C-alpha atoms as a PDB file:
ATOM      1  CA  MET A   1     109.563  29.045  82.952  1.00  0.00           C
ATOM      2  CA  VAL A   2     106.037  29.857  81.779  1.00  0.00           C
ATOM      3  CA  LEU A   3     105.345  31.893  84.901  1.00  0.00           C
ATOM      4  CA  ALA A   4     108.630  33.775  84.567  1.00  0.00           C
ATOM      5  CA  ALA A   5     107.894  34.586  80.905  1.00  0.00           C
ATOM      6  CA  TYR A   6     104.417  35.815  81.842  1.00  0.00           C
ATOM      7  CA  GLN A   7     105.829  38.066  84.571  1.00  0.00           C
ATOM      8  CA  VAL A   8     108.289  39.619  82.109  1.00  0.00           C
ATOM      9  CA  ALA A   9     105.478  40.229  79.588  1.00  0.00           C
ATOM     10  CA  ALA A  10     103.315  41.785  82.323  1.00  0.00           C
ATOM     11  CA  ARG A  11     106.123  44.059  83.469  1.00  0.00           C
ATOM     12  CA  LEU A  12     106.766  45.270  79.915  1.00  0.00           C
ATOM     13  CA  GLY A  13     103.109  45.304  78.870  1.00  0.00           C
ATOM     14  CA  ALA A  14     104.134  43.116  75.940  1.00  0.00           C
ATOM     15  CA  PRO A  15     101.826  40.732  74.053  1.00  0.00           C
ATOM     16  CA  PHE A  16     102.373  37.010  74.496  1.00  0.00           C
ATOM     17  CA  VAL A  17     101.247  33.844  72.727  1.00  0.00           C
ATOM     18  CA  TYR A  18     100.424  30.231  73.492  1.00  0.00           C
ATOM     19  CA  LEU A  19     100.738  27.460  70.900  1.00  0.00           C
ATOM     20  CA  GLN A  20      98.017  24.857  71.384  1.00  0.00           C
ATOM     21  CA  SER A  21      99.401  21.594  70.037  1.00  0.00           C
ATOM     22  CA  GLU A  22      97.083  19.165  71.784  1.00  0.00           C
ATOM     23  CA  GLY A  23      93.649  18.273  70.473  1.00  0.00           C
ATOM     24  CA  ARG A  24      92.573  18.018  66.862  1.00  0.00           C
ATOM     25  CA  ARG A  25      93.907  21.370  65.687  1.00  0.00           C
ATOM     26  CA  GLU A  26      97.007  23.440  66.167  1.00  0.00           C
ATOM     27  CA  GLN A  27      96.209  27.022  67.065  1.00  0.00           C
ATOM     28  CA  LEU A  28      98.233  30.051  68.080  1.00  0.00           C
ATOM     29  CA  HIS A  29      96.452  31.945  70.852  1.00  0.00           C
ATOM     30  CA  ARG A  30      97.444  35.614  71.174  1.00  0.00           C
ATOM     31  CA  TYR A  31      97.036  37.736  74.312  1.00  0.00           C
ATOM     32  CA  ARG A  32      97.756  41.363  75.176  1.00  0.00           C
ATOM     33  CA  PHE A  33      97.507  43.651  78.153  1.00  0.00           C
ATOM     34  CA  THR A  34      94.944  46.448  78.091  1.00  0.00           C
ATOM     35  CA  GLN A  35      95.599  49.918  79.474  1.00  0.00           C
ATOM     36  CA  GLY A  36      93.934  48.807  82.700  1.00  0.00           C
ATOM     37  CA  GLY A  37      96.359  45.908  83.018  1.00  0.00           C
ATOM     38  CA  GLN A  38      93.787  43.270  82.141  1.00  0.00           C
ATOM     39  CA  ILE A  39      94.451  40.442  79.691  1.00  0.00           C
ATOM     40  CA  ALA A  40      92.585  40.496  76.378  1.00  0.00           C
ATOM     41  CA  ALA A  41      92.561  37.634  73.876  1.00  0.00           C
ATOM     42  CA  ASP A  42      92.735  38.106  70.124  1.00  0.00           C
ATOM     43  CA  PRO A  43      91.127  35.552  67.782  1.00  0.00           C
ATOM     44  CA  PRO A  44      93.295  32.407  67.557  1.00  0.00           C
ATOM     45  CA  ILE A  45      95.225  31.700  64.387  1.00  0.00           C
ATOM     46  CA  GLN A  46      94.914  28.276  62.778  1.00  0.00           C
ATOM     47  CA  ILE A  47      98.394  26.889  62.059  1.00  0.00           C
ATOM     48  CA  PRO A  48      98.587  25.465  58.510  1.00  0.00           C
ATOM     49  CA  ALA A  49     100.914  22.638  57.467  1.00  0.00           C
ATOM     50  CA  MET A  50     104.361  24.228  57.561  1.00  0.00           C
ATOM     51  CA  ILE A  51     106.849  21.346  57.585  1.00  0.00           C
ATOM     52  CA  THR A  52     107.858  18.359  55.492  1.00  0.00           C
ATOM     53  CA  LEU A  53     109.030  14.950  56.652  1.00  0.00           C
ATOM     54  CA  ASP A  54     112.540  15.953  55.669  1.00  0.00           C
ATOM     55  CA  ASP A  55     112.305  19.080  57.863  1.00  0.00           C
ATOM     56  CA  TYR A  56     111.082  17.022  60.800  1.00  0.00           C
ATOM     57  CA  LEU A  57     113.660  14.250  60.514  1.00  0.00           C
ATOM     58  CA  ARG A  58     116.590  16.610  60.037  1.00  0.00           C
ATOM     59  CA  ALA A  59     115.499  18.791  62.946  1.00  0.00           C
ATOM     60  CA  TYR A  60     115.431  15.803  65.289  1.00  0.00           C
ATOM     61  CA  ILE A  61     118.173  13.478  64.083  1.00  0.00           C
ATOM     62  CA  GLY A  62     120.173  15.318  61.427  1.00  0.00           C
ATOM     63  CA  PRO A  63     121.305  13.255  58.419  1.00  0.00           C
ATOM     64  CA  TYR A  64     119.327  10.099  57.668  1.00  0.00           C
ATOM     65  CA  GLN A  65     118.963   7.614  54.820  1.00  0.00           C
ATOM     66  CA  VAL A  66     116.033   6.296  52.837  1.00  0.00           C
ATOM     67  CA  GLU A  67     117.077   2.863  51.664  1.00  0.00           C
ATOM     68  CA  ASP A  68     116.162   1.393  48.323  1.00  0.00           C
ATOM     69  CA  GLU A  69     113.786  -1.557  48.687  1.00  0.00           C
ATOM     70  CA  ALA A  70     116.262  -3.905  47.014  1.00  0.00           C
ATOM     71  CA  LYS A  71     118.893  -3.152  49.671  1.00  0.00           C
ATOM     72  CA  ARG A  72     116.687  -3.560  52.699  1.00  0.00           C
ATOM     73  CA  ARG A  73     117.083  -6.513  55.018  1.00  0.00           C
ATOM     74  CA  LYS A  74     113.456  -7.559  55.041  1.00  0.00           C
ATOM     75  CA  ASP A  75     111.599 -10.540  53.600  1.00  0.00           C
ATOM     76  CA  SER A  76     109.417 -10.097  50.534  1.00  0.00           C
ATOM     77  CA  LEU A  77     106.168 -10.573  52.497  1.00  0.00           C
ATOM     78  CA  GLY A  78     107.174  -7.831  54.916  1.00  0.00           C
ATOM     79  CA  LEU A  79     107.982  -5.444  52.072  1.00  0.00           C
ATOM     80  CA  ALA A  80     104.663  -6.247  50.380  1.00  0.00           C
ATOM     81  CA  PHE A  81     102.890  -5.538  53.695  1.00  0.00           C
ATOM     82  CA  GLU A  82     104.591  -2.136  53.894  1.00  0.00           C
ATOM     83  CA  ARG A  83     103.543  -1.322  50.332  1.00  0.00           C
ATOM     84  CA  ALA A  84      99.934  -2.299  51.061  1.00  0.00           C
ATOM     85  CA  ILE A  85      99.886  -0.053  54.149  1.00  0.00           C
ATOM     86  CA  ALA A  86     101.418   2.865  52.234  1.00  0.00           C
ATOM     87  CA  GLU A  87      98.839   2.453  49.469  1.00  0.00           C
ATOM     88  CA  ALA A  88      95.989   2.331  52.001  1.00  0.00           C
ATOM     89  CA  LEU A  89      97.198   5.593  53.541  1.00  0.00           C
ATOM     90  CA  ALA A  90      97.432   7.463  50.225  1.00  0.00           C
ATOM     91  CA  GLY A  91      95.112  10.432  50.461  1.00  0.00           C
ATOM     92  CA  VAL A  92      94.970  10.189  54.262  1.00  0.00           C
ATOM     93  CA  VAL A  93      98.489  11.430  54.963  1.00  0.00           C
ATOM     94  CA  ASP A  94     100.389  14.203  53.216  1.00  0.00           C
ATOM     95  CA  GLU A  95     103.651  12.268  53.051  1.00  0.00           C
ATOM     96  CA  VAL A  96     104.829   8.707  53.582  1.00  0.00           C
ATOM     97  CA  GLU A  97     108.421   7.450  53.455  1.00  0.00           C
ATOM     98  CA  ARG A  98     109.510   3.818  53.671  1.00  0.00           C
ATOM     99  CA  GLY A  99     112.795   2.377  54.891  1.00  0.00           C
ATOM    100  CA  VAL A 100     114.133   5.350  56.847  1.00  0.00           C
ATOM    101  CA  ARG A 101     117.401   4.501  58.576  1.00  0.00           C
ATOM    102  CA  ILE A 102     118.547   6.625  61.488  1.00  0.00           C
ATOM    103  CA  GLY A 103     121.591   6.343  63.685  1.00  0.00           C
ATOM    104  CA  GLY A 104     123.185   3.676  61.518  1.00  0.00           C
ATOM    105  CA  ALA A 105     121.349   0.650  62.958  1.00  0.00           C
ATOM    106  CA  LEU A 106     117.732   1.698  63.518  1.00  0.00           C
ATOM    107  CA  GLU A 107     115.376   1.321  60.547  1.00  0.00           C
ATOM    108  CA  LEU A 108     111.859   2.735  60.515  1.00  0.00           C
ATOM    109  CA  ASP A 109     109.464   0.817  58.278  1.00  0.00           C
ATOM    110  CA  LEU A 110     107.274   3.830  57.461  1.00  0.00           C
ATOM    111  CA  VAL A 111     107.256   7.470  58.546  1.00  0.00           C
ATOM    112  CA  VAL A 112     104.114   9.475  57.809  1.00  0.00           C
ATOM    113  CA  ARG A 113     103.082  13.117  58.060  1.00  0.00           C
ATOM    114  CA  ARG A 114      99.606  14.629  58.250  1.00  0.00           C
ATOM    115  CA  GLY A 115      99.700  18.412  58.542  1.00  0.00           C
ATOM    116  CA  ASN A 116     102.387  19.206  61.108  1.00  0.00           C
ATOM    117  CA  ARG A 117     102.063  15.831  62.834  1.00  0.00           C
ATOM    118  CA  VAL A 118     104.441  12.935  62.246  1.00  0.00           C
ATOM    119  CA  GLY A 119     104.152   9.246  63.084  1.00  0.00           C
ATOM    120  CA  VAL A 120     106.360   6.164  62.868  1.00  0.00           C
ATOM    121  CA  ILE A 121     104.788   2.903  61.694  1.00  0.00           C
ATOM    122  CA  GLU A 122     106.312  -0.494  62.352  1.00  0.00           C
ATOM    123  CA  ALA A 123     104.813  -3.084  60.005  1.00  0.00           C
ATOM    124  CA  LYS A 124     105.285  -6.660  61.154  1.00  0.00           C
ATOM    125  CA  THR A 125     104.107 -10.052  59.879  1.00  0.00           C
ATOM    126  CA  GLY A 126     104.356 -13.582  61.237  1.00  0.00           C
ATOM    127  CA  ARG A 127     106.213 -14.372  64.449  1.00  0.00           C
ATOM    128  CA  LYS A 128     107.673 -10.882  64.877  1.00  0.00           C
ATOM    129  CA  ALA A 129     104.169  -9.412  65.013  1.00  0.00           C
ATOM    130  CA  GLY A 130     103.582 -11.117  68.359  1.00  0.00           C
ATOM    131  CA  THR A 131     106.753 -10.167  70.218  1.00  0.00           C
ATOM    132  CA  LYS A 132     107.701  -7.428  72.663  1.00  0.00           C
ATOM    133  CA  GLU A 133     110.665  -6.569  70.424  1.00  0.00           C
ATOM    134  CA  VAL A 134     108.540  -4.512  68.033  1.00  0.00           C
ATOM    135  CA  LEU A 135     107.156  -2.442  70.910  1.00  0.00           C
ATOM    136  CA  ASP A 136     110.678  -1.872  72.224  1.00  0.00           C
ATOM    137  CA  GLN A 137     111.846  -0.713  68.794  1.00  0.00           C
ATOM    138  CA  LEU A 138     108.977   1.755  68.391  1.00  0.00           C
ATOM    139  CA  ASN A 139     109.456   3.109  71.890  1.00  0.00           C
ATOM    140  CA  ALA A 140     113.190   3.533  71.314  1.00  0.00           C
ATOM    141  CA  ALA A 141     112.736   5.263  67.948  1.00  0.00           C
ATOM    142  CA  CYS A 142     110.286   7.780  69.396  1.00  0.00           C
ATOM    143  CA  GLY A 143     112.206   8.429  72.589  1.00  0.00           C
ATOM    144  CA  ARG A 144     113.056  11.944  73.684  1.00  0.00           C
ATOM    145  CA  GLU A 145     116.655  11.626  72.444  1.00  0.00           C
ATOM    146  CA  ARG A 146     115.622  10.521  68.945  1.00  0.00           C
ATOM    147  CA  LEU A 147     112.317  11.572  67.370  1.00  0.00           C
ATOM    148  CA  GLY A 148     110.782  13.143  70.447  1.00  0.00           C
ATOM    149  CA  ILE A 149     107.818  12.242  72.606  1.00  0.00           C
ATOM    150  CA  TYR A 150     105.249  13.886  70.307  1.00  0.00           C
ATOM    151  CA  THR A 151     105.929  11.548  67.381  1.00  0.00           C
ATOM    152  CA  ALA A 152     103.025   9.089  67.122  1.00  0.00           C
ATOM    153  CA  LYS A 153     103.889   5.402  67.543  1.00  0.00           C
ATOM    154  CA  ILE A 154     101.869   2.981  65.422  1.00  0.00           C
ATOM    155  CA  LEU A 155     102.264  -0.800  65.153  1.00  0.00           C
ATOM    156  CA  VAL A 156     100.558  -2.505  62.200  1.00  0.00           C
ATOM    157  CA  ILE A 157     100.406  -6.325  62.266  1.00  0.00           C
ATOM    158  CA  ASN A 158      98.851  -8.972  60.029  1.00  0.00           C
ATOM    159  CA  GLN A 159      97.234 -10.910  62.868  1.00  0.00           C
ATOM    160  CA  ARG A 160      94.942 -10.445  65.833  1.00  0.00           C
ATOM    161  CA  TRP A 161      96.298 -10.376  69.334  1.00  0.00           C
ATOM    162  CA  ASP A 162      94.137 -12.829  71.261  1.00  0.00           C
ATOM    163  CA  GLU A 163      94.041 -13.289  75.031  1.00  0.00           C
ATOM    164  CA  THR A 164      97.534 -14.808  74.975  1.00  0.00           C
ATOM    165  CA  ARG A 165      98.864 -11.430  73.824  1.00  0.00           C
ATOM    166  CA  GLU A 166      96.947  -9.372  76.371  1.00  0.00           C
ATOM    167  CA  ASN A 167     100.220  -8.461  78.083  1.00  0.00           C
ATOM    168  CA  LEU A 168     101.493  -6.948  74.821  1.00  0.00           C
ATOM    169  CA  ARG A 169      98.263  -5.011  74.331  1.00  0.00           C
ATOM    170  CA  GLU A 170      98.513  -3.604  77.841  1.00  0.00           C
ATOM    171  CA  LEU A 171     102.164  -2.661  77.337  1.00  0.00           C
ATOM    172  CA  ALA A 172     101.360  -0.964  74.024  1.00  0.00           C
ATOM    173  CA  GLU A 173      98.630   1.065  75.706  1.00  0.00           C
ATOM    174  CA  ALA A 174     100.962   2.025  78.568  1.00  0.00           C
ATOM    175  CA  TRP A 175     103.586   3.220  76.066  1.00  0.00           C
ATOM    176  CA  GLY A 176     101.099   5.111  73.929  1.00  0.00           C
ATOM    177  CA  ILE A 177     101.456   2.802  70.937  1.00  0.00           C
ATOM    178  CA  TRP A 178      98.504   2.468  68.550  1.00  0.00           C
ATOM    179  CA  VAL A 179      97.996  -1.133  67.407  1.00  0.00           C
ATOM    180  CA  VAL A 180      96.330  -1.870  64.050  1.00  0.00           C
ATOM    181  CA  GLU A 181      95.391  -5.479  63.266  1.00  0.00           C
ATOM    182  CA  LEU A 182      95.070  -6.434  59.586  1.00  0.00           C
ATOM    183  CA  PRO A 183      94.541 -10.208  59.517  1.00  0.00           C
ATOM    184  CA  SER A 184      93.412 -10.299  55.884  1.00  0.00           C
ATOM    185  CA  PHE A 185      97.003  -9.884  54.699  1.00  0.00           C
ATOM    186  CA  GLN A 186      98.576 -13.349  54.549  1.00  0.00           C
ATOM    187  CA  GLU A 187     101.273 -15.097  52.557  1.00  0.00           C
ATOM    188  CA  ASN A 188      98.720 -16.923  50.385  1.00  0.00           C
ATOM    189  CA  SER A 189      96.751 -13.688  49.897  1.00  0.00           C
ATOM    190  CA  PRO A 190      99.141 -10.709  50.163  1.00  0.00           C
ATOM    191  CA  SER A 191      96.570  -7.925  49.944  1.00  0.00           C
ATOM    192  CA  LEU A 192      94.259  -6.021  52.256  1.00  0.00           C
ATOM    193  CA  SER A 193      90.512  -6.496  52.338  1.00  0.00           C
ATOM    194  CA  ARG A 194      88.377  -3.375  52.033  1.00  0.00           C
ATOM    195  CA  GLY A 195      87.785  -3.328  55.780  1.00  0.00           C
ATOM    196  CA  ASP A 196      91.478  -3.756  56.514  1.00  0.00           C
ATOM    197  CA  GLN A 197      92.309  -0.871  54.180  1.00  0.00           C
ATOM    198  CA  GLU A 198      90.083   1.391  56.267  1.00  0.00           C
ATOM    199  CA  ARG A 199      91.486   0.390  59.666  1.00  0.00           C
ATOM    200  CA  PRO A 200      94.944   1.970  59.253  1.00  0.00           C
ATOM    201  CA  GLN A 201      93.323   5.067  57.792  1.00  0.00           C
ATOM    202  CA  GLU A 202      91.139   5.505  60.874  1.00  0.00           C
ATOM    203  CA  LYS A 203      93.916   4.787  63.374  1.00  0.00           C
ATOM    204  CA  VAL A 204      96.456   7.044  61.666  1.00  0.00           C
ATOM    205  CA  ARG A 205      93.953   9.906  61.584  1.00  0.00           C
ATOM    206  CA  LYS A 206      93.413   9.498  65.324  1.00  0.00           C
ATOM    207  CA  ALA A 207      97.085   8.981  66.133  1.00  0.00           C
ATOM    208  CA  LEU A 208      98.004  12.140  64.247  1.00  0.00           C
ATOM    209  CA  ARG A 209      94.995  13.910  65.785  1.00  0.00           C
ATOM    210  CA  GLY A 210      93.296  14.560  62.500  1.00  0.00           C
ATOM    211  CA  SER A 211      89.615  14.871  61.884  1.00  0.00           C
END
């Protein structure tokens, strides 16, 4: 398709563009044909933030719901963990939404946006944090038929995966899932240490290809 589009542009002597979405910045590269038939490049245009989370979600899945915390089927420690993550990401992301339900049955713990990039965060504590189920859920939510393959997948857990969870770490890497371990958050101390506040900030920046 790219080659066919280029051939049409060449035949008509029309300018053409390429949107660079990989890397740290989104740029629109513009090209034109000179009178001698050569290709000349104009200075690239930096793409500013142009969408909202609502734009992104509606474009991919149509109607969705943001559930009130009181109505969500999640234990109090899990909800507190989500709040702590959202607070840690304040100032790092442009938008964060909690409890987004899509397709009736699938709930996304947090959805974040930084510029024109969007990521889904699954926040898990206790036993669920060490199961393949959370990886399956993230992979399903960000599949081509739902939120698309360019939506970042981020798993945040309140424990460390030791050597007994090496298979999960390898699977997460194979599926392109970023894993953030925040062991300071526990039931007897439901808050993040300073170091654990910085870890999700760093990983989310990288996952959303920020600086």
